CSV table of N, CA, C and O in Angstrom, one decimal:
chain,number,residue,atom,x,y,z
E,37,GLU,N,-3.0,-15.7,-30.4
E,37,GLU,CA,-3.8,-14.8,-29.6
E,37,GLU,C,-3.0,-14.1,-28.5
E,37,GLU,O,-2.3,-14.8,-27.8
E,38,ASP,N,-3.1,-12.8,-28.4
E,38,ASP,CA,-2.3,-12.1,-27.3
E,38,ASP,C,-3.0,-12.3,-26.0
E,38,ASP,O,-4.1,-12.0,-25.8
E,39,ALA,N,-2.2,-12.8,-25.0
E,39,ALA,CA,-2.7,-13.0,-23.7
E,39,ALA,C,-2.7,-11.8,-22.8
E,39,ALA,O,-3.2,-11.8,-21.7
E,40,GLY,N,-2.1,-10.7,-23.3
E,40,GLY,CA,-2.0,-9.4,-22.5
E,40,GLY,C,-0.8,-9.4,-21.6
E,40,GLY,O,0.0,-10.3,-21.6
E,41,ASP,N,-0.8,-8.4,-20.7
E,41,ASP,CA,0.3,-8.3,-19.8
E,41,ASP,C,0.1,-9.2,-18.6
E,41,ASP,O,-0.9,-9.2,-17.9
E,42,PRO,N,1.1,-10.2,-18.4
E,42,PRO,CA,0.9,-11.1,-17.3
E,42,PRO,C,1.0,-10.5,-15.9
E,42,PRO,O,0.7,-11.2,-14.9
E,43,HIS,N,1.5,-9.3,-15.8
E,43,HIS,CA,1.6,-8.6,-14.5
E,43,HIS,C,0.4,-7.7,-14.2
E,43,HIS,O,0.3,-7.2,-13.1
E,44,LEU,N,-0.5,-7.6,-15.1
E,44,LEU,CA,-1.7,-6.7,-14.9
E,44,LEU,C,-2.8,-7.5,-14.2
E,44,LEU,O,-3.2,-8.6,-14.6
E,45,ARG,N,-3.3,-7.0,-13.1
E,45,ARG,CA,-4.4,-7.6,-12.4
E,45,ARG,C,-5.5,-6.6,-12.1
E,45,ARG,O,-5.2,-5.4,-12.0
E,46,SER,N,-6.7,-7.1,-11.9
E,46,SER,CA,-7.8,-6.2,-11.4
E,46,SER,C,-7.5,-5.8,-10.0
E,46,SER,O,-6.9,-6.6,-9.2
E,47,SER,N,-7.9,-4.6,-9.6
E,47,SER,CA,-7.7,-4.1,-8.2
E,47,SER,C,-8.5,-5.0,-7.3
E,47,SER,O,-8.1,-5.3,-6.2
E,48,ARG,N,-9.6,-5.5,-7.8
E,48,ARG,CA,-10.4,-6.5,-6.9
E,48,ARG,C,-9.7,-7.7,-6.6
E,48,ARG,O,-9.8,-8.3,-5.6
E,49,GLU,N,-8.8,-8.2,-7.6
E,49,GLU,CA,-8.0,-9.4,-7.4
E,49,GLU,C,-7.0,-9.2,-6.3
E,49,GLU,O,-6.7,-10.0,-5.5
E,50,VAL,N,-6.4,-8.0,-6.3
E,50,VAL,CA,-5.2,-7.7,-5.4
E,50,VAL,C,-5.7,-7.3,-3.9
E,50,VAL,O,-4.9,-7.5,-3.0
E,51,ILE,N,-6.9,-6.9,-3.8
E,51,ILE,CA,-7.4,-6.6,-2.5
E,51,ILE,C,-7.4,-7.9,-1.7
E,51,ILE,O,-7.9,-8.9,-2.1
E,52,GLY,N,-6.8,-7.8,-0.5
E,52,GLY,CA,-6.7,-9.0,0.3
E,52,GLY,C,-5.3,-9.6,0.3
E,52,GLY,O,-5.0,-10.5,1.2
E,53,TYR,N,-4.4,-9.2,-0.6
E,53,TYR,CA,-3.1,-9.7,-0.7
E,53,TYR,C,-2.4,-9.3,0.6
E,53,TYR,O,-2.6,-8.2,1.2
E,54,ARG,N,-1.5,-10.2,1.1
E,54,ARG,CA,-0.7,-9.9,2.3
E,54,ARG,C,0.4,-8.9,1.9
E,54,ARG,O,1.0,-8.9,0.8
E,55,VAL,N,0.7,-7.9,2.8
E,55,VAL,CA,1.8,-7.0,2.6
E,55,VAL,C,2.9,-7.4,3.5
E,55,VAL,O,2.7,-7.5,4.8
E,56,LYS,N,4.1,-7.6,2.9
E,56,LYS,CA,5.2,-8.0,3.7
E,56,LYS,C,6.3,-7.0,3.6
E,56,LYS,O,6.7,-6.6,2.5
E,57,ALA,N,6.7,-6.5,4.8
E,57,ALA,CA,7.9,-5.5,4.8
E,57,ALA,C,9.2,-6.3,4.7
E,57,ALA,O,9.2,-7.6,4.7
E,58,LYS,N,10.3,-5.6,4.8
E,58,LYS,CA,11.6,-6.3,4.7
E,58,LYS,C,11.8,-7.2,5.9
E,58,LYS,O,12.5,-8.2,5.7
E,59,ASP,N,11.1,-7.0,7.0
E,59,ASP,CA,11.3,-7.8,8.2
E,59,ASP,C,10.0,-8.4,8.8
E,59,ASP,O,9.9,-8.7,9.9
E,60,GLY,N,9.0,-8.6,7.9
E,60,GLY,CA,7.8,-9.3,8.4
E,60,GLY,C,6.6,-8.8,7.8
E,60,GLY,O,6.5,-7.7,7.2
E,61,ARG,N,5.5,-9.5,8.1
E,61,ARG,CA,4.2,-9.2,7.5
E,61,ARG,C,3.6,-8.0,8.3
E,61,ARG,O,3.7,-7.9,9.5
E,62,VAL,N,2.9,-7.1,7.6
E,62,VAL,CA,2.4,-5.9,8.3
E,62,VAL,C,0.9,-5.7,8.1
E,62,VAL,O,0.3,-4.9,8.7
E,63,GLY,N,0.3,-6.5,7.2
E,63,GLY,CA,-1.2,-6.4,7.0
E,63,GLY,C,-1.6,-6.9,5.6
E,63,GLY,O,-0.9,-7.7,5.0
E,64,ARG,N,-2.7,-6.3,5.2
E,64,ARG,CA,-3.3,-6.7,3.9
E,64,ARG,C,-3.6,-5.5,3.1
E,64,ARG,O,-4.0,-4.5,3.6
E,65,VAL,N,-3.6,-5.6,1.7
E,65,VAL,CA,-4.1,-4.6,0.9
E,65,VAL,C,-5.6,-4.5,1.0
E,65,VAL,O,-6.3,-5.5,0.9
E,66,GLU,N,-6.1,-3.3,1.4
E,66,GLU,CA,-7.5,-3.1,1.6
E,66,GLU,C,-8.2,-2.3,0.5
E,66,GLU,O,-9.4,-2.5,0.3
E,67,ASP,N,-7.4,-1.5,-0.1
E,67,ASP,CA,-8.0,-0.6,-1.2
E,67,ASP,C,-6.9,0.1,-1.9
E,67,ASP,O,-5.7,-0.1,-1.6
E,68,PHE,N,-7.2,0.9,-2.9
E,68,PHE,CA,-6.3,1.7,-3.7
E,68,PHE,C,-6.8,3.1,-3.8
E,68,PHE,O,-8.0,3.3,-3.8
E,69,ILE,N,-5.8,4.0,-3.9
E,69,ILE,CA,-6.1,5.4,-4.3
E,69,ILE,C,-5.5,5.6,-5.6
E,69,ILE,O,-4.3,5.4,-5.8
E,70,PHE,N,-6.4,6.0,-6.6
E,70,PHE,CA,-5.9,6.2,-8.0
E,70,PHE,C,-5.8,7.6,-8.3
E,70,PHE,O,-6.5,8.5,-7.8
E,71,ASP,N,-4.8,7.9,-9.2
E,71,ASP,CA,-4.7,9.3,-9.8
E,71,ASP,C,-5.7,9.3,-10.9
E,71,ASP,O,-5.7,8.6,-11.8
E,72,LEU,N,-6.7,10.2,-10.8
E,72,LEU,CA,-7.8,10.3,-11.7
E,72,LEU,C,-7.3,10.9,-13.1
E,72,LEU,O,-8.0,10.7,-14.1
E,73,GLY,N,-6.1,11.5,-13.1
E,73,GLY,CA,-5.6,12.0,-14.4
E,73,GLY,C,-5.2,10.9,-15.3
E,73,GLY,O,-5.5,10.8,-16.5
E,74,ASP,N,-4.4,9.9,-14.8
E,74,ASP,CA,-3.9,8.8,-15.7
E,74,ASP,C,-4.2,7.4,-15.2
E,74,ASP,O,-3.8,6.4,-15.7
E,75,TRP,N,-5.0,7.3,-14.1
E,75,TRP,CA,-5.5,6.1,-13.5
E,75,TRP,C,-4.4,5.2,-13.0
E,75,TRP,O,-4.5,4.0,-12.8
E,76,SER,N,-3.2,5.8,-12.7
E,76,SER,CA,-2.1,5.1,-12.0
E,76,SER,C,-2.5,5.0,-10.6
E,76,SER,O,-3.3,5.7,-10.0
E,77,ILE,N,-1.9,4.0,-9.9
E,77,ILE,CA,-2.1,3.8,-8.5
E,77,ILE,C,-1.2,4.8,-7.7
E,77,ILE,O,0.0,4.7,-7.8
E,78,SER,N,-1.8,5.7,-7.0
E,78,SER,CA,-1.0,6.6,-6.1
E,78,SER,C,-0.6,6.0,-4.8
E,78,SER,O,0.5,6.2,-4.4
E,79,TYR,N,-1.5,5.2,-4.2
E,79,TYR,CA,-1.2,4.5,-2.9
E,79,TYR,C,-2.0,3.3,-2.9
E,79,TYR,O,-3.1,3.2,-3.5
E,80,PHE,N,-1.5,2.3,-2.1
E,80,PHE,CA,-2.4,1.3,-1.7
E,80,PHE,C,-2.6,1.4,-0.2
E,80,PHE,O,-1.8,1.8,0.6
E,81,VAL,N,-3.8,1.1,0.2
E,81,VAL,CA,-4.2,1.1,1.6
E,81,VAL,C,-3.9,-0.2,2.3
E,81,VAL,O,-4.3,-1.2,1.8
E,82,VAL,N,-3.1,-0.1,3.3
E,82,VAL,CA,-2.7,-1.3,4.1
E,82,VAL,C,-3.4,-1.3,5.4
E,82,VAL,O,-3.3,-0.4,6.2
E,83,GLY,N,-4.2,-2.4,5.6
E,83,GLY,CA,-4.9,-2.5,6.9
E,83,GLY,C,-4.2,-3.6,7.7
E,83,GLY,O,-3.8,-4.6,7.2
E,84,SER,N,-4.1,-3.3,9.0
E,84,SER,CA,-3.6,-4.3,9.9
E,84,SER,C,-4.6,-4.3,11.1
E,84,SER,O,-5.2,-3.3,11.5
E,85,ARG,N,-4.7,-5.5,11.6
E,85,ARG,CA,-5.6,-5.7,12.8
E,85,ARG,C,-4.8,-6.4,13.9
E,85,ARG,O,-4.0,-7.3,13.7
E,86,SER,N,-5.0,-5.9,15.1
E,86,SER,CA,-4.6,-6.6,16.3
E,86,SER,C,-5.8,-6.8,17.1
E,86,SER,O,-6.9,-6.3,16.8
E,87,TRP,N,-5.6,-7.5,18.2
E,87,TRP,CA,-6.8,-7.8,19.0
E,87,TRP,C,-7.4,-6.5,19.6
E,87,TRP,O,-8.6,-6.5,20.0
E,88,PHE,N,-6.7,-5.4,19.7
E,88,PHE,CA,-7.2,-4.2,20.3
E,88,PHE,C,-7.5,-3.1,19.4
E,88,PHE,O,-8.1,-2.1,19.8
E,89,ARG,N,-7.0,-3.1,18.1
E,89,ARG,CA,-7.3,-2.0,17.3
E,89,ARG,C,-7.1,-2.4,15.8
E,89,ARG,O,-6.4,-3.3,15.5
E,90,ARG,N,-7.6,-1.5,14.9
E,90,ARG,CA,-7.5,-1.7,13.5
E,90,ARG,C,-6.8,-0.4,13.0
E,90,ARG,O,-7.2,0.7,13.4
E,91,THR,N,-5.8,-0.6,12.2
E,91,THR,CA,-5.0,0.6,11.7
E,91,THR,C,-5.0,0.5,10.1
E,91,THR,O,-4.9,-0.6,9.6
E,92,ARG,N,-5.1,1.7,9.5
E,92,ARG,CA,-5.0,1.8,8.1
E,92,ARG,C,-3.9,2.8,7.7
E,92,ARG,O,-4.0,3.9,8.3
E,93,VAL,N,-3.0,2.5,6.9
E,93,VAL,CA,-2.0,3.4,6.4
E,93,VAL,C,-1.8,3.3,4.9
E,93,VAL,O,-2.3,2.4,4.3
E,94,LEU,N,-1.1,4.3,4.3
E,94,LEU,CA,-0.9,4.3,2.9
E,94,LEU,C,0.5,3.9,2.6
E,94,LEU,O,1.4,4.3,3.3
E,95,VAL,N,0.7,3.2,1.5
E,95,VAL,CA,2.0,2.9,1.0
E,95,VAL,C,2.0,3.2,-0.5
E,95,VAL,O,1.1,2.8,-1.2
E,96,ASP,N,3.1,3.9,-0.9
E,96,ASP,CA,3.2,4.3,-2.3
E,96,ASP,C,3.7,3.0,-3.1
E,96,ASP,O,4.6,2.3,-2.6
E,97,PRO,N,3.1,2.7,-4.2
E,97,PRO,CA,3.6,1.6,-5.0
E,97,PRO,C,5.0,1.6,-5.4
E,97,PRO,O,5.7,0.6,-5.8
E,98,ARG,N,5.6,2.8,-5.4
E,98,ARG,CA,7.1,3.0,-5.8
E,98,ARG,C,7.9,2.2,-4.8
E,98,ARG,O,9.1,1.9,-5.0
E,99,TRP,N,7.4,2.0,-3.6
E,99,TRP,CA,8.2,1.3,-2.5
E,99,TRP,C,8.0,-0.2,-2.5
E,99,TRP,O,8.5,-0.9,-1.6
E,100,ALA,N,7.2,-0.7,-3.4
E,100,ALA,CA,7.0,-2.2,-3.5
E,100,ALA,C,8.1,-2.8,-4.3
E,100,ALA,O,8.5,-2.2,-5.4
E,101,ASP,N,8.7,-3.9,-3.8
E,101,ASP,CA,9.7,-4.6,-4.5
E,101,ASP,C,9.1,-5.5,-5.6
E,101,ASP,O,9.6,-5.5,-6.7
E,102,HIS,N,8.2,-6.3,-5.2
E,102,HIS,CA,7.6,-7.2,-6.2
E,102,HIS,C,6.2,-7.7,-5.6
E,102,HIS,O,6.0,-7.6,-4.4
E,103,VAL,N,5.5,-8.3,-6.5
E,103,VAL,CA,4.2,-9.0,-6.2
E,103,VAL,C,4.4,-10.4,-6.5
E,103,VAL,O,4.8,-10.8,-7.6
E,104,ASP,N,4.1,-11.3,-5.6
E,104,ASP,CA,4.1,-12.7,-5.8
E,104,ASP,C,2.6,-13.1,-6.1
E,104,ASP,O,1.8,-13.2,-5.1
E,105,TRP,N,2.3,-13.2,-7.3
E,105,TRP,CA,0.9,-13.5,-7.7
E,105,TRP,C,0.4,-14.8,-7.2
E,105,TRP,O,-0.8,-14.9,-6.7
E,106,ALA,N,1.2,-15.8,-7.2
E,106,ALA,CA,0.8,-17.2,-6.8
E,106,ALA,C,0.6,-17.2,-5.3
E,106,ALA,O,-0.4,-17.9,-4.8
E,107,GLU,N,1.4,-16.5,-4.5
E,107,GLU,CA,1.3,-16.5,-3.0
E,107,GLU,C,0.4,-15.4,-2.5
E,107,GLU,O,0.1,-15.4,-1.3
E,108,ARG,N,0.0,-14.5,-3.4
E,108,ARG,CA,-0.9,-13.4,-3.0
E,108,ARG,C,-0.2,-12.5,-2.0
E,108,ARG,O,-0.8,-12.1,-1.0
E,109,ASP,N,1.1,-12.1,-2.3
E,109,ASP,CA,1.9,-11.3,-1.4
E,109,ASP,C,2.4,-10.0,-2.2
E,109,ASP,O,2.8,-10.1,-3.3
E,110,VAL,N,2.5,-8.9,-1.5
E,110,VAL,CA,3.1,-7.7,-2.0
E,110,VAL,C,4.3,-7.5,-1.1
E,110,VAL,O,4.1,-7.2,0.1
E,111,GLN,N,5.5,-7.5,-1.6
E,111,GLN,CA,6.7,-7.3,-0.9
E,111,GLN,C,7.1,-5.8,-1.0
E,111,GLN,O,7.2,-5.3,-2.1
E,112,VAL,N,7.3,-5.2,0.2
E,112,VAL,CA,7.6,-3.7,0.2
E,112,VAL,C,9.0,-3.5,0.8
E,112,VAL,O,9.4,-4.2,1.8
E,113,ASN,N,9.7,-2.6,0.2
E,113,ASN,CA,11.1,-2.3,0.6
E,113,ASN,C,11.1,-1.3,1.7
E,113,ASN,O,11.7,-0.2,1.6
E,114,LEU,N,10.4,-1.6,2.8
E,114,LEU,CA,10.3,-0.7,4.0
E,114,LEU,C,10.4,-1.6,5.2
E,114,LEU,O,9.9,-2.7,5.2
E,115,PRO,N,10.9,-1.1,6.3
E,115,PRO,CA,10.8,-1.9,7.6
E,115,PRO,C,9.4,-1.9,8.1
E,115,PRO,O,8.6,-0.9,8.0
E,116,ALA,N,9.0,-3.0,8.7
E,116,ALA,CA,7.6,-3.1,9.3
E,116,ALA,C,7.3,-2.0,10.3
E,116,ALA,O,6.2,-1.5,10.3
E,117,LYS,N,8.3,-1.6,11.1
E,117,LYS,CA,8.1,-0.6,12.1
E,117,LYS,C,7.7,0.7,11.5
E,117,LYS,O,6.8,1.4,12.0
E,118,ALA,N,8.3,1.1,10.3
E,118,ALA,CA,8.0,2.3,9.6
E,118,ALA,C,6.5,2.3,9.1
E,118,ALA,O,5.8,3.3,9.2
E,119,ILE,N,6.1,1.2,8.6
E,119,ILE,CA,4.7,1.1,8.1
E,119,ILE,C,3.7,1.2,9.2
E,119,ILE,O,2.8,1.9,9.2
E,120,LYS,N,4.0,0.4,10.3
E,120,LYS,CA,3.1,0.4,11.5
E,120,LYS,C,3.0,1.8,12.1
E,120,LYS,O,2.0,2.1,12.7
E,121,ARG,N,4.1,2.6,12.0
E,121,ARG,CA,4.1,4.0,12.6
E,121,ARG,C,3.8,5.1,11.7
E,121,ARG,O,3.9,6.3,12.0
E,122,ALA,N,3.3,4.7,10.5
E,122,ALA,CA,3.0,5.7,9.4
E,122,ALA,C,1.8,6.6,9.9
E,122,ALA,O,1.0,6.1,10.7
E,123,PRO,N,1.7,7.8,9.3
E,123,PRO,CA,0.5,8.6,9.6
E,123,PRO,C,-0.7,7.8,9.3
E,123,PRO,O,-0.8,7.2,8.2
E,124,PRO,N,-1.7,7.8,10.2
E,124,PRO,CA,-2.9,7.0,9.9
E,124,PRO,C,-3.7,7.6,8.8
E,124,PRO,O,-3.7,8.7,8.5
E,125,PHE,N,-4.4,6.7,8.1
E,125,PHE,CA,-5.3,7.0,7.0
E,125,PHE,C,-6.7,6.7,7.3
E,125,PHE,O,-7.0,5.5,7.7
E,126,ASP,N,-7.6,7.7,7.2
E,126,ASP,CA,-9.0,7.4,7.5
E,126,ASP,C,-9.9,7.5,6.3
E,126,ASP,O,-10.8,6.8,6.1
E,127,SER,N,-9.6,8.5,5.5
E,127,SER,CA,-10.5,8.7,4.3
E,127,SER,C,-9.7,9.5,3.2
E,127,SER,O,-8.6,10.0,3.4
E,128,ILE,N,-10.2,9.4,2.0
E,128,ILE,CA,-9.6,10.1,0.9
E,128,ILE,C,-9.4,11.6,1.1
E,128,ILE,O,-8.5,12.2,0.6
E,129,ALA,N,-10.2,12.2,2.0
E,129,ALA,CA,-10.1,13.6,2.3
E,129,ALA,C,-8.8,13.9,3.0
E,129,ALA,O,-8.3,15.0,3.0
E,130,ASP,N,-8.2,12.8,3.6
E,130,ASP,CA,-6.9,13.0,4.3
E,130,ASP,C,-5.7,13.2,3.3
E,130,ASP,O,-4.7,13.8,3.7
E,131,VAL,N,-5.9,12.8,2.1
E,131,VAL,CA,-4.8,12.7,1.1
E,131,VAL,C,-4.6,14.1,0.5
E,131,VAL,O,-5.0,14.3,-0.7
E,132,THR,N,-4.1,15.0,1.2
E,132,THR,CA,-3.8,16.4,0.7
E,132,THR,C,-2.3,16.4,0.3
E,132,THR,O,-1.6,15.5,0.7
E,133,PRO,N,-1.9,17.4,-0.4
E,133,PRO,CA,-0.5,17.5,-0.7
E,133,PRO,C,0.4,17.5,0.5
E,133,PRO,O,1.5,17.0,0.5
E,134,GLU,N,-0.1,18.2,1.6
E,134,GLU,CA,0.7,18.2,2.8
E,134,GLU,C,0.8,16.8,3.5
E,134,GLU,O,1.9,16.5,4.0
E,135,TYR,N,-0.3,16.1,3.4
E,135,TYR,CA,-0.2,14.7,3.9
E,135,TYR,C,0.7,13.8,3.1
E,135,TYR,O,1.5,13.1,3.7
E,136,ALA,N,0.7,14.0,1.8
E,136,ALA,CA,1.6,13.2,0.9
E,136,ALA,C,3.1,13.6,1.3
E,136,ALA,O,4.0,12.7,1.3
E,137,MET,N,3.4,14.8,1.5
E,137,MET,CA,4.8,15.3,1.9
E,137,MET,C,5.1,14.7,3.2
E,137,MET,O,6.3,14.2,3.4
E,138,ARG,N,4.2,14.7,4.2
E,138,ARG,CA,4.5,14.1,5.5
E,138,ARG,C,4.7,12.6,5.4
E,138,ARG,O,5.6,12.1,6.0
E,139,LEU,N,3.9,11.9,4.6
E,139,LEU,CA,4.1,10.5,4.4
E,139,LEU,C,5.4,10.2,3.7
E,139,LEU,O,6.2,9.3,4.2
E,140,ASP,N,5.8,10.9,2.7
E,140,ASP,CA,7.1,10.7,2.1
E,140,ASP,C,8.2,10.9,3.1
E,140,ASP,O,9.2,10.1,3.1
E,141,GLY,N,8.1,12.0,3.8
E,141,GLY,CA,9.2,12.3,4.8
E,141,GLY,C,9.2,11.2,5.9
E,141,GLY,O,10.3,10.8,6.3
E,142,HIS,N,8.1,10.7,6.3
E,142,HIS,CA,8.1,9.6,7.3
E,142,HIS,C,8.8,8.4,6.8
E,142,HIS,O,9.6,7.8,7.6
E,143,TYR,N,8.6,8.0,5.6
E,143,TYR,CA,9.3,6.9,5.0
E,143,TYR,C,10.7,7.2,4.5
E,143,TYR,O,11.4,6.2,4.1
E,144,GLY,N,11.1,8.4,4.6
E,144,GLY,CA,12.5,8.8,4.2
E,144,GLY,C,12.7,8.9,2.7
E,144,GLY,O,13.8,8.7,2.2
E,145,PHE,N,11.6,9.3,2.0
E,145,PHE,CA,11.7,9.4,0.5
E,145,PHE,C,11.6,10.9,0.1
E,145,PHE,O,10.9,11.7,0.9
E,146,THR,N,12.1,11.2,-1.0
E,146,THR,CA,12.0,12.6,-1.5
E,146,THR,C,10.5,12.8,-2.0
E,146,THR,O,10.0,11.9,-2.6
E,147,PRO,N,9.9,13.9,-1.5
E,147,PRO,CA,8.5,14.1,-1.9
E,147,PRO,C,8.3,14.1,-3.5
E,147,PRO,O,9.2,14.5,-4.2
E,148,ARG,N,7.2,13.6,-3.9
E,148,ARG,CA,6.9,13.6,-5.4
E,148,ARG,C,6.8,15.1,-5.8
E,148,ARG,O,6.5,16.0,-5.1
E,149,GLY,N,7.1,15.2,-7.1
E,149,GLY,CA,7.1,16.6,-7.6
E,149,GLY,C,6.3,16.7,-8.9
E,149,GLY,O,5.9,15.8,-9.5
């Protein structure tokens, strides 16, 4: 019997995973933004909380190094400071082509084409 892809998980399963940058933890996966054309993940929403504010930013899955399923961690190949200073995300209405270009530029990546 085929057990399927061992790397495939439900989005509900991954929500709540810790997001770890190259130099430390930055928050948790709060949600996903999917491409409705092919149902690929366009971004995952990273939420971080401090005692005085809550911040949500987007991270492109292309920037993830690996997922540790047992430890419930997503390792991202970005510095924590860059993620914490990323353009804030409030709603899906924010995700315009201009926002995506600004986000790619902020992280130092070539914009998608």
